[in-house]
mmCIF file of C-alpha atoms in Angstrom:
data_model
loop_
_atom_site.group_PDB
_atom_site.id
_atom_site.type_symbol
_atom_site.label_atom_id
_atom_site.label_comp_id
_atom_site.label_asym_id
_atom_site.label_seq_id
_atom_site.Cartn_x
_atom_site.Cartn_y
_atom_site.Cartn_z
ATOM 1 C CA LEU A 1 45.299 -207.115 102.214
ATOM 2 C CA LYS A 2 44.529 -207.349 98.590
ATOM 3 C CA SER A 3 45.381 -210.538 96.845
ATOM 4 C CA ALA A 4 48.468 -210.076 94.755
ATOM 5 C CA SER A 5 47.891 -210.754 91.078
ATOM 6 C CA PRO A 6 50.652 -212.492 89.093
ATOM 7 C CA PRO A 7 52.865 -210.086 87.198
ATOM 8 C CA PRO A 8 52.544 -209.992 83.435
ATOM 9 C CA PRO A 9 55.176 -211.879 81.455
ATOM 10 C CA LEU A 10 58.090 -209.558 80.854
ATOM 11 C CA LEU A 11 61.083 -210.010 78.599
ATOM 12 C CA HIS A 12 63.257 -208.286 81.190
ATOM 13 C CA LEU A 13 62.974 -208.319 84.952
ATOM 14 C CA HIS A 14 64.903 -205.671 86.845
ATOM 15 C CA GLY A 15 67.166 -205.115 83.849
ATOM 16 C CA ARG A 16 67.946 -208.837 83.419
ATOM 17 C CA PRO A 17 66.535 -211.010 80.640
ATOM 18 C CA THR A 18 64.374 -213.936 81.637
ATOM 19 C CA PRO A 19 65.730 -217.416 80.806
ATOM 20 C CA ARG A 20 63.225 -217.913 78.003
ATOM 21 C CA ALA A 21 63.932 -214.558 76.393
ATOM 22 C CA TRP A 22 67.666 -215.188 76.694
ATOM 23 C CA LEU A 23 67.349 -218.553 74.957
ATOM 24 C CA ASP A 24 65.272 -217.033 72.163
ATOM 25 C CA THR A 25 67.874 -214.331 71.638
ATOM 26 C CA MET A 26 70.735 -216.812 71.534
ATOM 27 C CA GLY A 27 68.760 -218.964 69.103
ATOM 28 C CA ASP A 28 68.390 -216.003 66.735
ATOM 29 C CA VAL A 29 72.097 -215.238 67.009
ATOM 30 C CA LEU A 30 73.079 -218.833 66.306
ATOM 31 C CA LYS A 31 70.713 -219.029 63.344
ATOM 32 C CA ALA A 32 72.168 -215.862 61.847
ATOM 33 C CA PHE A 33 75.665 -217.244 62.392
ATOM 34 C CA GLU A 34 74.777 -220.538 60.681
ATOM 35 C CA ASP A 35 73.311 -218.651 57.700
ATOM 36 C CA LYS A 36 76.473 -216.593 57.318
ATOM 37 C CA LYS A 37 78.629 -219.704 57.663
ATOM 38 C CA LEU A 38 76.592 -221.463 54.950
ATOM 39 C CA ASP A 39 77.028 -218.480 52.621
ATOM 40 C CA PHE A 40 80.760 -218.479 53.337
ATOM 41 C CA ASP A 41 81.077 -222.241 52.693
ATOM 42 C CA ASN A 42 79.217 -221.918 49.377
ATOM 43 C CA TRP A 43 81.495 -219.060 48.334
ATOM 44 C CA LEU A 44 84.590 -220.977 49.403
ATOM 45 C CA LYS A 45 83.698 -223.918 47.165
ATOM 46 C CA THR A 46 83.827 -221.626 44.124
ATOM 47 C CA GLN A 47 87.450 -220.618 44.766
ATOM 48 C CA PRO A 48 90.574 -222.246 43.282
ATOM 49 C CA PRO A 49 91.842 -225.356 45.139
ATOM 50 C CA ALA A 50 94.884 -223.621 46.639
ATOM 51 C CA ILE A 51 92.797 -220.772 48.068
ATOM 52 C CA GLU A 52 90.116 -223.126 49.405
ATOM 53 C CA ILE A 53 92.636 -225.380 51.172
ATOM 54 C CA GLY A 54 94.544 -222.397 52.567
ATOM 55 C CA ILE A 55 91.448 -220.655 53.939
ATOM 56 C CA THR A 56 90.148 -223.933 55.378
ATOM 57 C CA THR A 57 93.427 -224.451 57.205
ATOM 58 C CA ALA A 58 93.611 -220.856 58.477
ATOM 59 C CA THR A 59 90.027 -220.707 59.734
ATOM 60 C CA ALA A 60 89.886 -224.172 61.250
ATOM 61 C CA PHE A 61 93.259 -224.314 62.973
ATOM 62 C CA THR A 62 93.235 -221.913 65.926
ATOM 63 C CA PRO A 63 95.228 -222.032 69.185
ATOM 64 C CA ALA A 64 92.069 -222.857 71.104
ATOM 65 C CA ARG A 65 91.414 -225.889 68.947
ATOM 66 C CA ALA A 66 95.076 -226.804 68.741
ATOM 67 C CA SER A 67 95.140 -227.296 72.502
ATOM 68 C CA ASN A 68 92.644 -230.062 72.064
ATOM 69 C CA THR A 69 94.179 -233.119 70.391
ATOM 70 C CA THR A 70 90.852 -234.398 69.091
ATOM 71 C CA ALA A 71 89.924 -231.032 67.608
ATOM 72 C CA TRP A 72 93.345 -230.755 65.982
ATOM 73 C CA LEU A 73 92.966 -234.182 64.390
ATOM 74 C CA ASP A 74 89.502 -233.230 63.161
ATOM 75 C CA THR A 75 90.953 -230.087 61.619
ATOM 76 C CA MET A 76 93.703 -231.968 59.821
ATOM 77 C CA GLY A 77 91.147 -234.534 58.683
ATOM 78 C CA ASP A 78 89.021 -231.779 57.137
ATOM 79 C CA VAL A 79 92.041 -230.330 55.349
ATOM 80 C CA LEU A 80 93.131 -233.727 54.026
ATOM 81 C CA LYS A 81 89.591 -234.518 52.887
ATOM 82 C CA ALA A 82 89.371 -231.221 51.005
ATOM 83 C CA PHE A 83 92.739 -231.945 49.406
ATOM 84 C CA GLU A 84 91.685 -235.471 48.417
ATOM 85 C CA ASP A 85 88.433 -234.180 46.889
ATOM 86 C CA LYS A 86 90.327 -231.628 44.804
ATOM 87 C CA LYS A 87 92.880 -234.255 43.773
ATOM 88 C CA LEU A 88 90.074 -236.599 42.700
ATOM 89 C CA ASP A 89 88.476 -233.827 40.633
ATOM 90 C CA PHE A 90 91.844 -233.079 39.047
ATOM 91 C CA ASP A 91 92.489 -236.745 38.234
ATOM 92 C CA ASN A 92 89.039 -237.095 36.658
ATOM 93 C CA TRP A 93 89.631 -233.964 34.577
ATOM 94 C CA LEU A 94 93.083 -235.177 33.535
ATOM 95 C CA LYS A 95 91.670 -238.450 32.208
ATOM 96 C CA THR A 96 89.465 -236.501 29.791
ATOM 97 C CA GLN A 97 92.442 -234.744 28.165
ATOM 98 C CA PRO A 98 94.325 -235.918 25.046
ATOM 99 C CA PRO A 99 97.102 -238.436 25.746
ATOM 100 C CA ALA A 100 99.916 -235.939 25.081
ATOM 101 C CA ILE A 101 98.511 -233.437 27.590
ATOM 102 C CA GLU A 102 97.806 -236.141 30.179
ATOM 103 C CA ILE A 103 101.327 -237.568 29.886
ATOM 104 C CA GLY A 104 102.900 -234.111 30.005
ATOM 105 C CA ILE A 105 100.998 -233.005 33.101
ATOM 106 C CA THR A 106 101.658 -236.337 34.822
ATOM 107 C CA THR A 107 105.371 -235.997 34.105
ATOM 108 C CA ALA A 108 105.447 -232.424 35.436
ATOM 109 C CA THR A 109 103.539 -233.219 38.635
ATOM 110 C CA ASN A 110 105.733 -236.264 39.313
ATOM 111 C CA ALA A 111 108.845 -234.141 38.787
ATOM 112 C CA LEU A 112 107.536 -231.587 41.283
ATOM 113 C CA GLN A 113 106.779 -234.265 43.871
ATOM 114 C CA GLY A 114 110.169 -235.900 43.382
ATOM 115 C CA GLY A 115 111.942 -232.562 43.664
ATOM 116 C CA VAL A 116 110.213 -231.688 46.923
ATOM 117 C CA LEU A 117 110.909 -235.146 48.329
ATOM 118 C CA GLY A 118 114.553 -235.010 47.264
ATOM 119 C CA PHE A 119 115.121 -231.557 48.739
ATOM 120 C CA THR A 120 113.557 -232.634 52.044
ATOM 121 C CA LEU A 121 115.611 -235.830 52.104
ATOM 122 C CA GLY A 122 118.779 -233.833 51.393
ATOM 123 C CA MET A 123 118.108 -231.533 54.342
ATOM 124 C CA VAL A 124 117.518 -234.533 56.613
ATOM 125 C CA ASN A 125 120.767 -236.153 55.436
ATOM 126 C CA GLY A 126 122.650 -232.910 56.092
ATOM 127 C CA ASN A 127 121.329 -232.683 59.645
ATOM 128 C CA LEU A 128 122.250 -236.322 60.295
ATOM 129 C CA GLU A 129 125.775 -235.744 59.023
ATOM 130 C CA LYS A 130 126.193 -232.716 61.305
ATOM 131 C CA GLN A 131 125.025 -234.730 64.298
ATOM 132 C CA ALA A 132 127.300 -237.631 63.368
ATOM 133 C CA ALA A 133 130.307 -235.292 63.037
ATOM 134 C CA SER A 134 130.014 -234.319 66.709
ATOM 135 C CA MET A 135 130.057 -237.924 67.937
ATOM 136 C CA PRO A 136 133.253 -239.383 69.460
ATOM 137 C CA ASN A 137 133.265 -242.398 67.156
ATOM 138 C CA LYS A 138 132.107 -240.849 63.897
ATOM 139 C CA PRO A 139 130.000 -243.373 61.917
ATOM 140 C CA PRO A 140 130.553 -243.574 58.148
ATOM 141 C CA THR A 141 128.187 -241.511 56.016
ATOM 142 C CA MET A 142 127.219 -241.761 52.355
ATOM 143 C CA ALA A 143 129.351 -239.191 50.582
ATOM 144 C CA GLY A 144 128.092 -240.025 47.101
ATOM 145 C CA GLY A 145 125.525 -241.942 45.115
ATOM 146 C CA SER A 146 122.144 -241.183 43.581
ATOM 147 C CA PHE A 147 120.294 -240.872 46.889
ATOM 148 C CA SER A 148 122.773 -238.742 48.799
ATOM 149 C CA GLY A 149 124.276 -235.300 48.547
ATOM 150 C CA PRO A 150 123.151 -231.692 49.055
ATOM 151 C CA PRO A 151 119.432 -230.885 48.915
ATOM 152 C CA LYS A 152 119.593 -229.344 45.417
ATOM 153 C CA VAL A 153 121.469 -232.304 43.942
ATOM 154 C CA LEU A 154 119.136 -234.850 45.538
ATOM 155 C CA ALA A 155 116.102 -232.828 44.452
ATOM 156 C CA LEU A 156 117.317 -232.930 40.834
ATOM 157 C CA ASN A 157 117.985 -236.679 40.959
ATOM 158 C CA LEU A 158 114.578 -237.581 42.363
ATOM 159 C CA ALA A 159 112.781 -235.073 40.136
ATOM 160 C CA VAL A 160 114.248 -236.700 37.019
ATOM 161 C CA PHE A 161 113.620 -240.200 38.368
ATOM 162 C CA SER A 162 109.978 -239.505 39.282
ATOM 163 C CA ALA A 163 109.240 -237.608 36.066
ATOM 164 C CA VAL A 164 110.553 -240.359 33.773
ATOM 165 C CA GLN A 165 108.929 -243.115 35.820
ATOM 166 C CA GLY A 166 105.486 -241.497 35.869
ATOM 167 C CA GLY A 167 105.481 -240.199 32.294
ATOM 168 C CA LEU A 168 106.955 -243.315 30.674
ATOM 169 C CA THR A 169 104.690 -245.677 32.618
ATOM 170 C CA LEU A 170 101.594 -243.733 31.543
ATOM 171 C CA ALA A 171 102.788 -243.590 27.921
ATOM 172 C CA VAL A 172 103.379 -247.352 27.808
ATOM 173 C CA LYS A 173 100.013 -247.937 29.487
ATOM 174 C CA LYS A 174 98.278 -245.842 26.820
ATOM 175 C CA TYR A 175 100.112 -247.685 24.048
ATOM 176 C CA ARG A 176 99.610 -251.237 25.368
ATOM 177 C CA GLY A 177 96.214 -250.681 26.942
ATOM 178 C CA LYS A 178 97.342 -252.562 30.041
ATOM 179 C CA ASP A 179 98.455 -251.574 33.519
ATOM 180 C CA ASP A 180 100.362 -254.700 34.458
ATOM 181 C CA ILE A 181 103.798 -255.700 35.731
ATOM 182 C CA THR A 182 105.375 -255.351 32.285
ATOM 183 C CA THR A 183 104.144 -251.776 31.902
ATOM 184 C CA ASN A 184 105.481 -250.771 35.293
ATOM 185 C CA MET A 185 108.802 -252.531 34.696
ATOM 186 C CA ILE A 186 109.298 -250.584 31.455
ATOM 187 C CA GLY A 187 108.623 -247.330 33.282
ATOM 188 C CA MET A 188 111.076 -248.259 36.027
ATOM 189 C CA LEU A 189 113.680 -249.295 33.430
ATOM 190 C CA GLY A 190 113.609 -245.802 31.925
ATOM 191 C CA ALA A 191 113.595 -244.150 35.347
ATOM 192 C CA GLY A 192 116.645 -246.113 36.500
ATOM 193 C CA ALA A 193 118.529 -245.276 33.316
ATOM 194 C CA ALA A 194 117.659 -241.576 33.628
ATOM 195 C CA LEU A 195 118.770 -241.544 37.275
ATOM 196 C CA SER A 196 122.104 -243.117 36.296
ATOM 197 C CA LEU A 197 122.750 -240.534 33.583
ATOM 198 C CA THR A 198 121.809 -237.646 35.882
ATOM 199 C CA THR A 199 124.152 -238.868 38.605
ATOM 200 C CA ASN A 200 127.088 -239.682 36.325
ATOM 201 C CA LEU A 201 126.881 -236.470 34.291
ATOM 202 C CA GLY A 202 126.652 -234.300 37.395
ATOM 203 C CA ASP A 203 129.347 -233.165 39.810
ATOM 204 C CA GLN A 204 128.242 -235.551 42.530
ATOM 205 C CA PRO A 205 130.952 -238.038 43.621
ATOM 206 C CA ALA A 206 130.434 -241.743 43.110
ATOM 207 C CA ALA A 207 129.214 -243.975 45.897
ATOM 208 C CA PRO A 208 131.839 -245.802 48.006
ATOM 209 C CA GLY A 209 133.296 -248.722 46.065
ATOM 210 C CA GLN A 210 132.099 -247.428 42.676
ATOM 211 C CA VAL A 211 133.815 -245.578 39.846
ATOM 212 C CA LYS A 212 131.953 -243.068 37.683
ATOM 213 C CA PRO A 213 132.195 -243.767 33.929
ATOM 214 C CA THR A 214 133.956 -241.244 31.737
ATOM 215 C CA THR A 215 133.077 -242.404 28.207
ATOM 216 C CA PRO A 216 129.742 -242.486 26.330
ATOM 217 C CA ILE A 217 129.855 -246.276 26.239
ATOM 218 C CA GLY A 218 130.443 -246.347 29.982
ATOM 219 C CA TYR A 219 127.489 -244.009 30.552
ATOM 220 C CA ALA A 220 125.254 -246.235 28.399
ATOM 221 C CA ILE A 221 126.364 -249.464 30.097
ATOM 222 C CA ASP A 222 125.800 -248.047 33.579
ATOM 223 C CA ALA A 223 122.406 -246.638 32.546
ATOM 224 C CA VAL A 224 121.257 -250.007 31.200
ATOM 225 C CA ARG A 225 122.587 -251.838 34.259
ATOM 226 C CA THR A 226 120.842 -249.458 36.667
ATOM 227 C CA GLY A 227 117.598 -249.533 34.670
ATOM 228 C CA VAL A 228 117.527 -253.327 34.594
ATOM 229 C CA LEU A 229 118.186 -253.450 38.338
ATOM 230 C CA PHE A 230 115.316 -251.078 39.139
ATOM 231 C CA ALA A 231 112.955 -252.857 36.723
ATOM 232 C CA THR A 232 113.797 -256.276 38.167
ATOM 233 C CA LEU A 233 113.272 -255.146 41.741
ATOM 234 C CA ASN A 234 109.982 -253.437 40.835
ATOM 235 C CA GLY A 235 108.689 -256.509 39.030
ATOM 236 C CA ALA A 236 109.674 -258.773 41.924
ATOM 237 C CA PHE A 237 107.924 -256.580 44.486
ATOM 238 C CA MET A 238 104.758 -256.394 42.367
ATOM 239 C CA LYS A 239 104.775 -260.162 41.897
ATOM 240 C CA ILE A 240 105.118 -260.690 45.646
ATOM 241 C CA GLY A 241 102.265 -258.253 46.245
ATOM 242 C CA GLN A 242 100.017 -260.144 43.830
ATOM 243 C CA TYR A 243 100.862 -263.394 45.574
ATOM 244 C CA PHE A 244 99.798 -262.128 49.003
ATOM 245 C CA THR A 245 96.763 -260.092 47.877
ATOM 246 C CA GLY A 246 95.543 -262.493 45.199
ATOM 247 C CA LYS A 247 95.002 -259.586 42.762
ATOM 248 C CA ASN A 248 96.137 -259.464 39.162
ATOM 249 C CA THR A 249 95.361 -256.315 37.162
ATOM 250 C CA VAL A 250 95.401 -258.259 33.893
ATOM 251 C CA GLN A 251 92.585 -260.508 35.107
ATOM 252 C CA ASP A 252 90.510 -257.804 36.858
ATOM 253 C CA VAL A 253 88.174 -257.521 33.852
ATOM 254 C CA TYR A 254 86.992 -261.087 34.504
ATOM 255 C CA TYR A 255 86.037 -260.295 38.119
ATOM 256 C CA TYR A 256 84.256 -256.965 37.621
ATOM 257 C CA HIS A 257 80.771 -258.114 38.697
ATOM 258 C CA THR A 258 82.217 -260.437 41.332
ATOM 259 C CA VAL A 259 84.022 -257.561 43.027
ATOM 260 C CA GLY A 260 80.866 -255.444 42.828
ATOM 261 C CA MET A 261 78.825 -258.161 44.516
ATOM 262 C CA LEU A 262 81.341 -258.665 47.325
ATOM 263 C CA THR A 263 81.613 -254.907 47.868
ATOM 264 C CA ALA A 264 77.831 -254.551 48.087
ATOM 265 C CA LEU A 265 77.720 -257.315 50.691
ATOM 266 C CA GLY A 266 80.711 -256.012 52.659
ATOM 267 C CA LEU A 267 82.664 -259.193 51.920
ATOM 268 C CA GLU A 268 85.635 -257.686 50.036
ATOM 269 C CA LYS A 269 88.132 -259.757 51.999
ATOM 270 C CA TYR A 270 86.895 -262.926 50.250
ATOM 271 C CA GLU A 271 87.842 -261.622 46.794
ATOM 272 C CA LYS A 272 91.103 -263.550 46.941
ATOM 273 C CA ASN A 273 89.123 -266.751 47.588
ATOM 274 C CA PHE A 274 87.170 -266.229 44.357
ATOM 275 C CA ARG A 275 90.382 -265.544 42.430
ATOM 276 C CA ARG A 276 92.161 -268.603 43.780
ATOM 277 C CA GLY A 277 89.181 -270.741 42.849
ATOM 278 C CA LEU A 278 88.874 -269.043 39.408
ATOM 279 C CA LEU A 279 85.250 -268.153 40.189
ATOM 280 C CA MET A 280 84.911 -265.425 37.553
ATOM 281 C CA ASP A 281 81.874 -263.394 36.492
ATOM 282 C CA ASP A 282 80.603 -266.165 34.213
ATOM 283 C CA CYS A 283 80.449 -268.463 37.257
ATOM 284 C CA LEU A 284 78.195 -266.241 39.394
ATOM 285 C CA ALA A 285 74.943 -267.768 38.128
ATOM 286 C CA LEU A 286 76.357 -271.264 38.770
ATOM 287 C CA LEU A 287 77.490 -270.671 42.356
ATOM 288 C CA SER A 288 76.519 -273.314 44.896
ATOM 289 C CA ASP A 289 77.191 -273.917 48.560
ATOM 290 C CA SER A 290 79.678 -276.654 47.773
ATOM 291 C CA ALA A 291 81.615 -274.417 45.356
ATOM 292 C CA LEU A 292 81.894 -271.630 47.930
ATOM 293 C CA LYS A 293 82.842 -274.125 50.613
ATOM 294 C CA GLU A 294 85.602 -275.464 48.369
ATOM 295 C CA VAL A 295 87.259 -272.012 48.227
ATOM 296 C CA LYS A 296 87.065 -271.869 52.049
ATOM 297 C CA ILE A 297 84.365 -269.219 52.517
ATOM 298 C CA PRO A 298 82.581 -269.497 55.923
ATOM 299 C CA ALA A 299 78.912 -270.411 56.266
ATOM 300 C CA GLY A 300 77.592 -266.906 56.997
ATOM 301 C CA PRO A 301 79.175 -265.231 53.956
ATOM 302 C CA ARG A 302 78.134 -268.215 51.818
ATOM 303 C CA LEU A 303 74.469 -267.647 52.717
ATOM 304 C CA LYS A 304 74.737 -263.940 51.886
ATOM 305 C CA ILE A 305 76.365 -264.627 48.524
ATOM 306 C CA LEU A 306 73.853 -267.301 47.535
ATOM 307 C CA ASN A 307 70.937 -265.079 48.553
ATOM 308 C CA TYR A 308 72.401 -262.250 46.463
ATOM 309 C CA VAL A 309 72.700 -264.565 43.444
ATOM 310 C CA VAL A 310 69.087 -265.759 43.794
ATOM 311 C CA ALA A 311 67.818 -262.184 44.115
ATOM 312 C CA SER A 312 69.850 -261.139 41.071
ATOM 313 C CA LYS A 313 68.387 -263.972 39.008
ATOM 314 C CA ALA A 314 64.853 -262.988 40.015
ATOM 315 C CA HIS A 315 65.537 -259.350 39.171
ATOM 316 C CA MET A 316 66.956 -260.217 35.755
ATOM 317 C CA ALA A 317 63.988 -262.501 35.007
ATOM 318 C CA ALA A 318 61.511 -259.751 35.912
ATOM 319 C CA PHE A 319 63.415 -257.221 33.816
ATOM 320 C CA SER A 320 63.502 -259.587 30.831
ATOM 321 C CA ALA A 321 59.746 -260.202 31.086
ATOM 322 C CA GLN A 322 59.089 -256.463 31.240
ATOM 323 C CA GLN A 323 61.171 -255.885 28.124
ATOM 324 C CA GLN A 324 59.268 -258.580 26.255
ATOM 325 C CA GLN A 325 55.951 -256.958 27.179
ATOM 326 C CA LEU A 326 57.183 -253.592 25.927
ATOM 327 C CA GLN A 327 58.182 -255.173 22.633
ATOM 328 C CA VAL A 328 54.827 -256.936 22.211
ATOM 329 C CA ALA A 329 52.730 -253.822 22.992
ATOM 330 C CA PRO A 330 53.718 -251.792 19.865
ATOM 331 C CA VAL A 331 52.992 -254.821 17.655
ATOM 332 C CA LYS A 332 49.433 -255.054 18.997
ATOM 333 C CA GLU A 333 48.867 -251.320 18.487
ATOM 334 C CA GLU A 334 50.089 -251.513 14.892
ATOM 335 C CA GLY A 335 47.781 -254.478 14.240
ATOM 336 C CA GLY A 336 44.823 -252.551 15.655
ATOM 337 C CA LEU A 337 45.531 -249.547 13.473
ATOM 338 C CA ALA A 338 45.827 -251.766 10.403
ATOM 339 C CA GLN A 339 42.390 -253.262 11.068
ATOM 340 C CA VAL A 340 40.824 -249.809 11.391
#
């Protein structure tokens, strides 16, 4: 018997690919697929926002993935992220426009959002009323008022309310240069008055226990009363929010570097401690362990903050010395040239 020599390496054995050849082939296929997917993603980014979001939703959400809860959540997360990115780009672009264009677009977008919300709320109210009508003991339903009625009526009310609130608030903010409680209360005052006029001038019946005005003076009085009510409630809620969060938009300019430091260290939750202790930006270089302890910041965060302050001082000292050397160097060169 002759000794059998090993067969030469073949890509196929009896019509079947060897494991190594099969893996190589699949690797080529996957690489080609990834290249095509990259080209498609690059092309998709050049399309308008509506087309990009629509195609992303259509291609990512398939029945196979929908059967998997995790995959479905991932898909919705991708869609929401794409929408947020486009919204951020739009907001940044809007801030670069003249005030009249920015206020106009803000008013229009708020009106659209309010209209959609109102129409949806009207449909929900209609379904609830139908269900309540079939009950033995029929519960009372809201037959009138600003936030009740058919979908079209409610859509109009909320569209007007949202448009005036958003546009007027932005206009007052541009005029005053402040985004504080007063600015928001003025916007809500106008929104409440506009909502009152829209409801009273329309065919919608009054809310139970109320009588719709019929004279211009009555319209004006009800508009002022409603506007003051909405402004007061808005101001009270914002004041309560500032009390619990410790934030005040009027004073944010004094804590700009403080917030940046805490964010860099991952200690954002101690911002309210700095505000309550009035430790503003001009106090950063003076921070001490006793000062941080007085505003009830634990030992670990205190060490991080103090180390950050020391490192910042060293960095600023080195930068200042470097600037002085750069200023001295041209003087020496000029003196040398003068001597020559």
